[in-house]
mmCIF file with all atom_site columns, C-alpha atoms in Angstrom:
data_model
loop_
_atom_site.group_PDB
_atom_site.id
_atom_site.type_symbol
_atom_site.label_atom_id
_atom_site.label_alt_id
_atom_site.label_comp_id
_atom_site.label_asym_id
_atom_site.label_entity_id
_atom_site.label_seq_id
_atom_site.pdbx_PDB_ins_code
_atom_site.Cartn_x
_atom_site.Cartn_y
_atom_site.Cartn_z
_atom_site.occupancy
_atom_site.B_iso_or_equiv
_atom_site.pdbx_formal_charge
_atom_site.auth_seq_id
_atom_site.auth_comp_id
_atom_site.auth_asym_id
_atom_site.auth_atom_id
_atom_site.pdbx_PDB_model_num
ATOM 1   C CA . UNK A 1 1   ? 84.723  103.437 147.621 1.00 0.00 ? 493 UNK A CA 1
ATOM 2   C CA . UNK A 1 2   ? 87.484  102.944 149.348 1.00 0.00 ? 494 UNK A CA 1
ATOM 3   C CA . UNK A 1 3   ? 91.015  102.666 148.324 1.00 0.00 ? 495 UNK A CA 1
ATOM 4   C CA . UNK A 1 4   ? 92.528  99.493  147.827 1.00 0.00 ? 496 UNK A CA 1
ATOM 5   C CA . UNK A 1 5   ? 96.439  99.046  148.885 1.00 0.00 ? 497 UNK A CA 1
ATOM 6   C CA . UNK A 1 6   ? 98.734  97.536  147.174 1.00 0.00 ? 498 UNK A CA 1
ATOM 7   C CA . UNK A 1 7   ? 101.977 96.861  147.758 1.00 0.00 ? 499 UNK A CA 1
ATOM 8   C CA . UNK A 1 8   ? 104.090 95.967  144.934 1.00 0.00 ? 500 UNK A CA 1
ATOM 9   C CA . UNK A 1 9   ? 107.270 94.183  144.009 1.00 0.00 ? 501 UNK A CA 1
ATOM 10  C CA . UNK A 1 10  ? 109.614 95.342  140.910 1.00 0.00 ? 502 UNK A CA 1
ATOM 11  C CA . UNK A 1 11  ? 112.487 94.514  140.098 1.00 0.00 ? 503 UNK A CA 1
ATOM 12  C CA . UNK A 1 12  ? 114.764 93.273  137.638 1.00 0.00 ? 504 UNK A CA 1
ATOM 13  C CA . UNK A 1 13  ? 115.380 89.155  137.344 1.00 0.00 ? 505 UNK A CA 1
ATOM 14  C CA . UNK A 1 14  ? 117.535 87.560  140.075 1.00 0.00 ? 506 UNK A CA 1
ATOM 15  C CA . UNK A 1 15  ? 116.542 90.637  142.169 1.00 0.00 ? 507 UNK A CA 1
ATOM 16  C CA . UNK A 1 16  ? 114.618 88.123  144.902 1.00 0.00 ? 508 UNK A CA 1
ATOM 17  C CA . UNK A 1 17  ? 111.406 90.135  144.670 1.00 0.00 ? 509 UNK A CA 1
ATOM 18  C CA . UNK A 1 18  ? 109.954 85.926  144.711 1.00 0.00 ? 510 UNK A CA 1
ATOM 19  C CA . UNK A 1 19  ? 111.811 85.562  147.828 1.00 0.00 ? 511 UNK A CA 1
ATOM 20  C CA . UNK A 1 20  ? 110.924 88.728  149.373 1.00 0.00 ? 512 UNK A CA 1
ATOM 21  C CA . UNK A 1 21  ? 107.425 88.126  148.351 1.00 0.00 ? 513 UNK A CA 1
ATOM 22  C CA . UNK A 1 22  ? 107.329 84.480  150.397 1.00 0.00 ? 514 UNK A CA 1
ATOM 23  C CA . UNK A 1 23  ? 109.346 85.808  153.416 1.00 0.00 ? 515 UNK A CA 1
ATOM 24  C CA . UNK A 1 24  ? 106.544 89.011  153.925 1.00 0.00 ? 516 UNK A CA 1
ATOM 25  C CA . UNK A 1 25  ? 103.683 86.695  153.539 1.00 0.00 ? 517 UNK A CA 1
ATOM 26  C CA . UNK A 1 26  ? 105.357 84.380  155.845 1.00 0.00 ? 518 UNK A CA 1
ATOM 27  C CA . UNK A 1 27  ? 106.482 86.967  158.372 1.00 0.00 ? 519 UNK A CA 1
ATOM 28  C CA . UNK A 1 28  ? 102.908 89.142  158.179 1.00 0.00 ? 520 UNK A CA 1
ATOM 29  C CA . UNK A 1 29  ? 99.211  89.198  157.924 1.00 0.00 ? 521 UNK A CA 1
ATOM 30  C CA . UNK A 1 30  ? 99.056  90.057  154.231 1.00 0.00 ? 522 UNK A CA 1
ATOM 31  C CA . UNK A 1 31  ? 96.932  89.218  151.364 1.00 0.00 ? 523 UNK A CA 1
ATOM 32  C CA . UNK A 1 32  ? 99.353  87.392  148.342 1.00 0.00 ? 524 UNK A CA 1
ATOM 33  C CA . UNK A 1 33  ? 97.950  88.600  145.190 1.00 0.00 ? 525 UNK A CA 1
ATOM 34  C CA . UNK A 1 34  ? 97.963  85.097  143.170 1.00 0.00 ? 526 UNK A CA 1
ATOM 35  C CA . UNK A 1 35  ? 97.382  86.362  139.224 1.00 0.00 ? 527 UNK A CA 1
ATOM 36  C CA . UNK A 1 36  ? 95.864  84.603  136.259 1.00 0.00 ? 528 UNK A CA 1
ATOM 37  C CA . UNK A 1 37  ? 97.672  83.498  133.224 1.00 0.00 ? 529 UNK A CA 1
ATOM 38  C CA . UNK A 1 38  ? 96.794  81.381  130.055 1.00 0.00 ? 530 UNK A CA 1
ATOM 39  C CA . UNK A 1 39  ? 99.915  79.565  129.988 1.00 0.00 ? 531 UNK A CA 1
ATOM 40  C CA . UNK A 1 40  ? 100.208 76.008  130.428 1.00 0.00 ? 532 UNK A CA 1
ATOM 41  C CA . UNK A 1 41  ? 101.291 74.582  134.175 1.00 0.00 ? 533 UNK A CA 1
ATOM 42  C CA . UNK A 1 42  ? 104.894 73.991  134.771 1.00 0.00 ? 534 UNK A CA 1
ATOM 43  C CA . UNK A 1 43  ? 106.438 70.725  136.341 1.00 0.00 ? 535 UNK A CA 1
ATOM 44  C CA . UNK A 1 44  ? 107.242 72.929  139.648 1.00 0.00 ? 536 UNK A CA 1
ATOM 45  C CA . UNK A 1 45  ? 103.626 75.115  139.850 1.00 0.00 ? 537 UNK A CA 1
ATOM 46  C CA . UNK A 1 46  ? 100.634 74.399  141.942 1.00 0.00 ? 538 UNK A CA 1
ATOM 47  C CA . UNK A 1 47  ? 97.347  75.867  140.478 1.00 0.00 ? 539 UNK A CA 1
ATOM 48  C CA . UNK A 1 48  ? 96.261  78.314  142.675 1.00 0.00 ? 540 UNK A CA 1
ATOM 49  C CA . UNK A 1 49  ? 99.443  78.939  144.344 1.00 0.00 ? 541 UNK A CA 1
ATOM 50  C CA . UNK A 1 50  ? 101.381 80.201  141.702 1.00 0.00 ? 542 UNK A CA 1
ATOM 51  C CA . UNK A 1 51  ? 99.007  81.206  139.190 1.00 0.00 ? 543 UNK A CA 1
ATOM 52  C CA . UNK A 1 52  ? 95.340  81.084  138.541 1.00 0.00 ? 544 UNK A CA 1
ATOM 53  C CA . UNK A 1 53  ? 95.527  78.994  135.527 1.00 0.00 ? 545 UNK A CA 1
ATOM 54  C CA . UNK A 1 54  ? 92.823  80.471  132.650 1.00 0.00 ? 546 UNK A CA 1
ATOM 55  C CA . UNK A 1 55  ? 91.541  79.239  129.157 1.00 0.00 ? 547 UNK A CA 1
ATOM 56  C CA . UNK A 1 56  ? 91.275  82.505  126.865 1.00 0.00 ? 548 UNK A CA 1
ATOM 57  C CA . UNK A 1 57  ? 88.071  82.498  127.337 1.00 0.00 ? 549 UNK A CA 1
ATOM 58  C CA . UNK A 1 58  ? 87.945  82.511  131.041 1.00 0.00 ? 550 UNK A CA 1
ATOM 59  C CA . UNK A 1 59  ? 90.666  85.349  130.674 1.00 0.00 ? 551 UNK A CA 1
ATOM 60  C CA . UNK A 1 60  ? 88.758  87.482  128.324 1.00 0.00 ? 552 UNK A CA 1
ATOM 61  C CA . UNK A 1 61  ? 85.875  87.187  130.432 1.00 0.00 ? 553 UNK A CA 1
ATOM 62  C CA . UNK A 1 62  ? 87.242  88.622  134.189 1.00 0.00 ? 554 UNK A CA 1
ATOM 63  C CA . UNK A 1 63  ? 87.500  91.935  135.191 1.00 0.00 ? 555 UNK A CA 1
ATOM 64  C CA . UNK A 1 64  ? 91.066  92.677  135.451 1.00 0.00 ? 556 UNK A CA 1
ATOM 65  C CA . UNK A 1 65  ? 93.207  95.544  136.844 1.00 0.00 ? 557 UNK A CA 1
ATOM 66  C CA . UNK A 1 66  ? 95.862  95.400  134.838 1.00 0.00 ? 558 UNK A CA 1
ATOM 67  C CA . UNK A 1 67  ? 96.955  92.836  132.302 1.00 0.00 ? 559 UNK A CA 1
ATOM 68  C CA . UNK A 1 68  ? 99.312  91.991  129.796 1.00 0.00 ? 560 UNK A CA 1
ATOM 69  C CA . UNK A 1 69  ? 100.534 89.122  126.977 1.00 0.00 ? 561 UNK A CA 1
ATOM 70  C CA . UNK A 1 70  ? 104.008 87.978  126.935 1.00 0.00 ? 562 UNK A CA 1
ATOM 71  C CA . UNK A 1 71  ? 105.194 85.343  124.569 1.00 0.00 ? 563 UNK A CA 1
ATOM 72  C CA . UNK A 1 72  ? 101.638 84.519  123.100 1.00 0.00 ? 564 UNK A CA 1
ATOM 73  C CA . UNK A 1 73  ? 99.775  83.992  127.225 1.00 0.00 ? 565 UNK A CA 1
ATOM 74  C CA . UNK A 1 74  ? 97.795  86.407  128.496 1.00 0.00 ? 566 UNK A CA 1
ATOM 75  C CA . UNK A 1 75  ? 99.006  87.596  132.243 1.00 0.00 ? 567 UNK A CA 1
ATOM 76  C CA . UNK A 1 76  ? 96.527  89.831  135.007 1.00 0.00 ? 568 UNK A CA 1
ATOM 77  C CA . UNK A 1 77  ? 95.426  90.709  138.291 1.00 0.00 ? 569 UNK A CA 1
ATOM 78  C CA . UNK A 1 78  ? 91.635  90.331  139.038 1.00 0.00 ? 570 UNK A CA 1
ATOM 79  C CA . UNK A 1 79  ? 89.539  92.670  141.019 1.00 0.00 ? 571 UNK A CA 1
ATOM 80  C CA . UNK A 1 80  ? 88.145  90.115  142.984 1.00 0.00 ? 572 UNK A CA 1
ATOM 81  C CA . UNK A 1 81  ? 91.477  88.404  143.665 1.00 0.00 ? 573 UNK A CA 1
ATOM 82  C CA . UNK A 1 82  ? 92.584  91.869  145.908 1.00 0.00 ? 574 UNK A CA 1
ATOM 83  C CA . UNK A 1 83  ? 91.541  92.137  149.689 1.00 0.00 ? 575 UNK A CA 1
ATOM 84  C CA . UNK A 1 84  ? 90.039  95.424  150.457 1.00 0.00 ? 576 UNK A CA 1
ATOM 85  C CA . UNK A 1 85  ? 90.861  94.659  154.422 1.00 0.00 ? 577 UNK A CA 1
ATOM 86  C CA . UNK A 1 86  ? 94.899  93.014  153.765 1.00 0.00 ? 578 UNK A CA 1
ATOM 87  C CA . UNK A 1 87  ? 97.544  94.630  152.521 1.00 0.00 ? 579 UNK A CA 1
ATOM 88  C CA . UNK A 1 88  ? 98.083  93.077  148.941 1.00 0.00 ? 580 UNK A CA 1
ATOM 89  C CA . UNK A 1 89  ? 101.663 91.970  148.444 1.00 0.00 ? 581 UNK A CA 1
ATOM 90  C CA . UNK A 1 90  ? 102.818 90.497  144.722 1.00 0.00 ? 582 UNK A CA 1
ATOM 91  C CA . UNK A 1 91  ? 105.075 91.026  141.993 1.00 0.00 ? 583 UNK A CA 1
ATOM 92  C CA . UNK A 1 92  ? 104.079 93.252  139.167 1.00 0.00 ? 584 UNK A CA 1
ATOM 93  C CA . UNK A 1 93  ? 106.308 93.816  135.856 1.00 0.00 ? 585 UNK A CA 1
ATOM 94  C CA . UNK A 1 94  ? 106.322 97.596  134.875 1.00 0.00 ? 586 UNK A CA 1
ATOM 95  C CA . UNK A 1 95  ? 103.650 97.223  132.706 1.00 0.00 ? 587 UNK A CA 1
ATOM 96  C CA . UNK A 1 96  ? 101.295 95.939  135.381 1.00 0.00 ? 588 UNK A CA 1
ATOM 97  C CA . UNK A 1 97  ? 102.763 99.036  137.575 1.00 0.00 ? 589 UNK A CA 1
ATOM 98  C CA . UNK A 1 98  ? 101.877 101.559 134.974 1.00 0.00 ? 590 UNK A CA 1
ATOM 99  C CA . UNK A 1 99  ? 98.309  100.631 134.374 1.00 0.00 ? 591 UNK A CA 1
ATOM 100 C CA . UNK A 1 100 ? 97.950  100.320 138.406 1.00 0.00 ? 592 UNK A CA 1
ATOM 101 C CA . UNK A 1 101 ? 99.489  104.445 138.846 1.00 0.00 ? 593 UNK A CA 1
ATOM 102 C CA . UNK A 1 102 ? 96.068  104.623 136.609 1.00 0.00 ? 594 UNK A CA 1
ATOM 103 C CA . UNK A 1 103 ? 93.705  102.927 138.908 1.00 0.00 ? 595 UNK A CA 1
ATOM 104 C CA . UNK A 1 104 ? 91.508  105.764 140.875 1.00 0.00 ? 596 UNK A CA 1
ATOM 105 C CA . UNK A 1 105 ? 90.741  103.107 143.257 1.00 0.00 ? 597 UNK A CA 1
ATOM 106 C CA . UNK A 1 106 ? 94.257  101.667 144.019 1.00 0.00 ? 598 UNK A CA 1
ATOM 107 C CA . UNK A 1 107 ? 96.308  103.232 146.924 1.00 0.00 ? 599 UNK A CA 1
ATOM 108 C CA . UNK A 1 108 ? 100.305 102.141 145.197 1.00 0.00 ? 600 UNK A CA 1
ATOM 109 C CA . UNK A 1 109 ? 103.479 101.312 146.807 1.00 0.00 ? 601 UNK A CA 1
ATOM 110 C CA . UNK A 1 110 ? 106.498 99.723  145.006 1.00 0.00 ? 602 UNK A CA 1
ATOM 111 C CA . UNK A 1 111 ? 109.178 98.357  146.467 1.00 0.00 ? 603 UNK A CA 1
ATOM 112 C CA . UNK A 1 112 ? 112.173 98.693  143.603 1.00 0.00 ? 604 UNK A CA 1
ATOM 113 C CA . UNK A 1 113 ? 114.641 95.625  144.163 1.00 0.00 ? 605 UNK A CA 1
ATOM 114 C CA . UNK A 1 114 ? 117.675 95.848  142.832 1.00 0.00 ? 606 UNK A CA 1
ATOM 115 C CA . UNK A 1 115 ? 121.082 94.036  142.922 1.00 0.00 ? 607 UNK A CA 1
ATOM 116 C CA . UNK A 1 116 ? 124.321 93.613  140.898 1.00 0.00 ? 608 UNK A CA 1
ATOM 117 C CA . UNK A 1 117 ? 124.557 92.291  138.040 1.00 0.00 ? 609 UNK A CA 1
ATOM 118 C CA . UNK A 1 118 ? 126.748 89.259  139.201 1.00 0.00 ? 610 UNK A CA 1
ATOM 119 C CA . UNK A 1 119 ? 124.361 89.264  142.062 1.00 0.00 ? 611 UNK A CA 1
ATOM 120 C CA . UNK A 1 120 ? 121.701 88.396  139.739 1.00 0.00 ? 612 UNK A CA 1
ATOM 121 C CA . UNK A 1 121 ? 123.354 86.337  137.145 1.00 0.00 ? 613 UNK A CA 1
ATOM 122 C CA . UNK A 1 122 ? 124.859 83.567  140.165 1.00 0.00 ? 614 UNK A CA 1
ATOM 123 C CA . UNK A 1 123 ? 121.230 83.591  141.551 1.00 0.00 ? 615 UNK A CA 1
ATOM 124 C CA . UNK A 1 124 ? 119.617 82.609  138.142 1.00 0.00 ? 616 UNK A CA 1
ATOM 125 C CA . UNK A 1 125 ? 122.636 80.385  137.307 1.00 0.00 ? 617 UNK A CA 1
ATOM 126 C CA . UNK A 1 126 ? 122.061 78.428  140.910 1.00 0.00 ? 618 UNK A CA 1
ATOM 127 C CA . UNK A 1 127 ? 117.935 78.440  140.433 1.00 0.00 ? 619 UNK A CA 1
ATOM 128 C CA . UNK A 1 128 ? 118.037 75.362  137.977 1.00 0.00 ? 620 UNK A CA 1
ATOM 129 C CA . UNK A 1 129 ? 120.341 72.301  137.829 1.00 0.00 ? 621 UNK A CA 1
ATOM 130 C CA . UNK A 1 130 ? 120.802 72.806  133.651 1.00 0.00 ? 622 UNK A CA 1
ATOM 131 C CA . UNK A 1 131 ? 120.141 76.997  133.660 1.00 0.00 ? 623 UNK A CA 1
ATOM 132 C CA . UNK A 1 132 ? 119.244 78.044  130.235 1.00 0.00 ? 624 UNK A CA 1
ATOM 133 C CA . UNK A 1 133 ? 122.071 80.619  129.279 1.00 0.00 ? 625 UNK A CA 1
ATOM 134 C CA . UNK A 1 134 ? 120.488 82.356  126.497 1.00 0.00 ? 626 UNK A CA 1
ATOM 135 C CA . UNK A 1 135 ? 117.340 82.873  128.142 1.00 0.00 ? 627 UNK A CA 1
ATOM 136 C CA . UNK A 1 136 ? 119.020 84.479  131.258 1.00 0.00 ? 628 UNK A CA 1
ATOM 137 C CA . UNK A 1 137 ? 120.624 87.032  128.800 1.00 0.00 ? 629 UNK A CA 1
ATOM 138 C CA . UNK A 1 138 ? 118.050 87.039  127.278 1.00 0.00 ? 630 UNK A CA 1
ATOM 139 C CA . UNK A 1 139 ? 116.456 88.600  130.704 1.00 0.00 ? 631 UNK A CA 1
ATOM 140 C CA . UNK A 1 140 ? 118.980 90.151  130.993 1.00 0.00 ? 632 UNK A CA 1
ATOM 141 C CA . UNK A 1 141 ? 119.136 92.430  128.254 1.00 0.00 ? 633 UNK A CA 1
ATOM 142 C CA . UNK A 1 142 ? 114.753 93.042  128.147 1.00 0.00 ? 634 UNK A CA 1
ATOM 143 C CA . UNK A 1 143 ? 115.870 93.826  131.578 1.00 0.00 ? 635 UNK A CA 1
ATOM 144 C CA . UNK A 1 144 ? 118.167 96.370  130.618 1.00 0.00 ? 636 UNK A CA 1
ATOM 145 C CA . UNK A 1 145 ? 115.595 98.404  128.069 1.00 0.00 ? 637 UNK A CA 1
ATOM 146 C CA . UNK A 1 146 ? 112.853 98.016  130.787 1.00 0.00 ? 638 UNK A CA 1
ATOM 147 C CA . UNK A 1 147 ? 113.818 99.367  133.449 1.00 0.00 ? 639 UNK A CA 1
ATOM 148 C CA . UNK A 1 148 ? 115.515 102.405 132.427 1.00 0.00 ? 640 UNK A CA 1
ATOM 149 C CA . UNK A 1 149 ? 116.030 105.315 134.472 1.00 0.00 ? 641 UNK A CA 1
ATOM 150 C CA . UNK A 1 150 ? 113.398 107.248 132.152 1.00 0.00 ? 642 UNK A CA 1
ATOM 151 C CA . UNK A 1 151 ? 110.412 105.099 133.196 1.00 0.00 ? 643 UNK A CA 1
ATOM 152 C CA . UNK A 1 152 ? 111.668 104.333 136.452 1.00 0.00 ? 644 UNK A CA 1
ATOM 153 C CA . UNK A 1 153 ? 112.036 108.375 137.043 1.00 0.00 ? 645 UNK A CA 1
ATOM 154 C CA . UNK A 1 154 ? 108.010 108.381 135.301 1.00 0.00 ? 646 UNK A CA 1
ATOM 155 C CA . UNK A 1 155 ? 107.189 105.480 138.777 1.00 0.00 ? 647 UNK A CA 1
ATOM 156 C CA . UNK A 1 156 ? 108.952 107.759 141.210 1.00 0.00 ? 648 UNK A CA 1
ATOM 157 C CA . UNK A 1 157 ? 106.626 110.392 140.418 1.00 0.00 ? 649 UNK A CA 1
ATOM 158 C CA . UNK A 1 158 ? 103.605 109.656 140.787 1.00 0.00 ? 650 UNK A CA 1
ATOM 159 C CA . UNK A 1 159 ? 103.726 107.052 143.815 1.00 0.00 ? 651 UNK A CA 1
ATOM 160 C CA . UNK A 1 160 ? 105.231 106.298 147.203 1.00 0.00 ? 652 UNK A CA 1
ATOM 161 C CA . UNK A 1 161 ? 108.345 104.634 145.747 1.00 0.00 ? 653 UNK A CA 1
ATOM 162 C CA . UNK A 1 162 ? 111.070 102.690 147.850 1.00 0.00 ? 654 UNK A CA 1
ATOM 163 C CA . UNK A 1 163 ? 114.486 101.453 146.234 1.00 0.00 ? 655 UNK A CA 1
ATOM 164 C CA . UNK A 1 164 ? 115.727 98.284  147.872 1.00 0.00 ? 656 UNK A CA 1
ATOM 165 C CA . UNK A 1 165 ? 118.674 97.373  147.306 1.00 0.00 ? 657 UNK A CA 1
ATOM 166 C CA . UNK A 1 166 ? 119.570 93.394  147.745 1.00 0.00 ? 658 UNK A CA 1
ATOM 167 C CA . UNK A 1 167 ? 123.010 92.307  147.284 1.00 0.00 ? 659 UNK A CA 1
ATOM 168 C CA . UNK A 1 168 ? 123.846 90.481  150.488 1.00 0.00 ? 660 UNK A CA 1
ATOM 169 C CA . UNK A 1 169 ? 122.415 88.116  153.360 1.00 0.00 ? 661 UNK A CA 1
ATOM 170 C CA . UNK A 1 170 ? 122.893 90.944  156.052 1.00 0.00 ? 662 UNK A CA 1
ATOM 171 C CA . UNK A 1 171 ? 121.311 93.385  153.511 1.00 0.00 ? 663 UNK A CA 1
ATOM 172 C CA . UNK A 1 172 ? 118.426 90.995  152.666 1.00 0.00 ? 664 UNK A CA 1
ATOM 173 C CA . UNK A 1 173 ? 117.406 90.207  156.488 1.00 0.00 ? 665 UNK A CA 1
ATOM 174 C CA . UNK A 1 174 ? 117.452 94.539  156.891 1.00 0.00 ? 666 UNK A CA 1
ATOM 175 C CA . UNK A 1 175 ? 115.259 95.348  153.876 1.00 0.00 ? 667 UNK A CA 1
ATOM 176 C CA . UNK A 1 176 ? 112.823 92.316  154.524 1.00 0.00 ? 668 UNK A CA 1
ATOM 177 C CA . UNK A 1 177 ? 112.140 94.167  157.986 1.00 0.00 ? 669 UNK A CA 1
ATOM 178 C CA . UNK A 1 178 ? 112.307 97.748  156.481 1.00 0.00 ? 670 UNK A CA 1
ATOM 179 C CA . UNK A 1 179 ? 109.565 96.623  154.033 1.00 0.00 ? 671 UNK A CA 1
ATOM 180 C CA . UNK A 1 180 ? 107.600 95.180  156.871 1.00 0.00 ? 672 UNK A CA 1
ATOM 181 C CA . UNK A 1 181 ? 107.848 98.165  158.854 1.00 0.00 ? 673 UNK A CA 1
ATOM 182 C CA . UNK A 1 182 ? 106.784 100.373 155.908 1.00 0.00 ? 674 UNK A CA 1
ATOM 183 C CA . UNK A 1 183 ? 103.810 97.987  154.861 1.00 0.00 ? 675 UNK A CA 1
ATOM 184 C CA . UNK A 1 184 ? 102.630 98.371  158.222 1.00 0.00 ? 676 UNK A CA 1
ATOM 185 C CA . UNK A 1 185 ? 102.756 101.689 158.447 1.00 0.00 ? 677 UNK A CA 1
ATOM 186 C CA . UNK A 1 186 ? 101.407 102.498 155.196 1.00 0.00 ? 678 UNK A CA 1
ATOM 187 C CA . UNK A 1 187 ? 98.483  99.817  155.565 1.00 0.00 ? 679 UNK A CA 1
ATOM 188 C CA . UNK A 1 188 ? 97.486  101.493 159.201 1.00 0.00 ? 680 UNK A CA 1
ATOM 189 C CA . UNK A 1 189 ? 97.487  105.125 157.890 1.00 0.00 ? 681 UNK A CA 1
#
């Protein structure tokens, strides 16, 4: 069988993985890996663009490639939602990454985002007219234990790994092209 690719965005919140997810899909010809969860739609979502909205049961009964539950919903990526002939693009939370490294039949690439941490906290701050402060340090702090350099170091190892840093509009127009270039690359290889 072959290999599927997938190229994935990490990254702490306020990092813009989101908005260097849109502007790749926008810019390339790239399959946007759309996952399931059994949360309840928000105000802003669209079913099928943001998320593949499941009951339990329709969760429990899909063939996932990696999954998860956070805050009592149930969060994955389907088999059949990957394109074998595309290069996948999404964003993946470290839990997703570590059960992909595990996949015999995924081909990995992550794409680390980082930026300050008053890079981050003014992005969240200016993402909602009434921001919820404790849940952005909240974030903030599950941020902190999750990414350390530990299981970061554990990622590095064992696929092709690229840190992006993403702290300013010049740097954020260069690494949006440096990913393309790479994905491209990678994809035709």
């Amino acid at each position: 069988m072959k290999k599927i690719k997938i190229f994935a965005l990490i990254g702490k919140a306020g990092s813009g993985k989101d908005f260097f997810l849109h502007e790749i899909c926008s810019r390339m010809e790239v399959h946007e890996i759309i996952s399931c969860t059994t949360r309840p739609i928000r105000d802003n979502e669209e079913p099928d663009i943001n998320y593949h909205y499941l009951t339990d049961e329709q969760f429990l009964s899909q063939q996932f490639i990696e999954s998860c539950m956070f805050r009592g919903w149930r969060y994955g990526t389907r088999l059949k939602d990957l394109d074998e002939n595309k290069p996948n693009v999404g964003v993946f939370n470290l839990s997703g990454i570590e059960q992909l490294m595990e996949n015999k039949n995924i081909d990995l690439t992550i794409f680390y985002i980082d930026a300050s941490d008053v890079t981050r906290l003014i992005r969240q701050l200016q993402r909602e007219s009434n921001p919820d402060i404790n849940e952005i340090f909240r974030r903030f702090q599950t941020d902190n234990d999750d990414f350390s350099s530990e299981r970061i170091n554990n990622i590095i190892t064992k696929c092709k790994f690229y840190p992006i840093f993403n702290d300013t509009e010049n740097e954020t127009i260069y690494n949006v092209t440096k990913i393309e270039e790479i994905i491209k690359a990678d994809f035709n290889s």
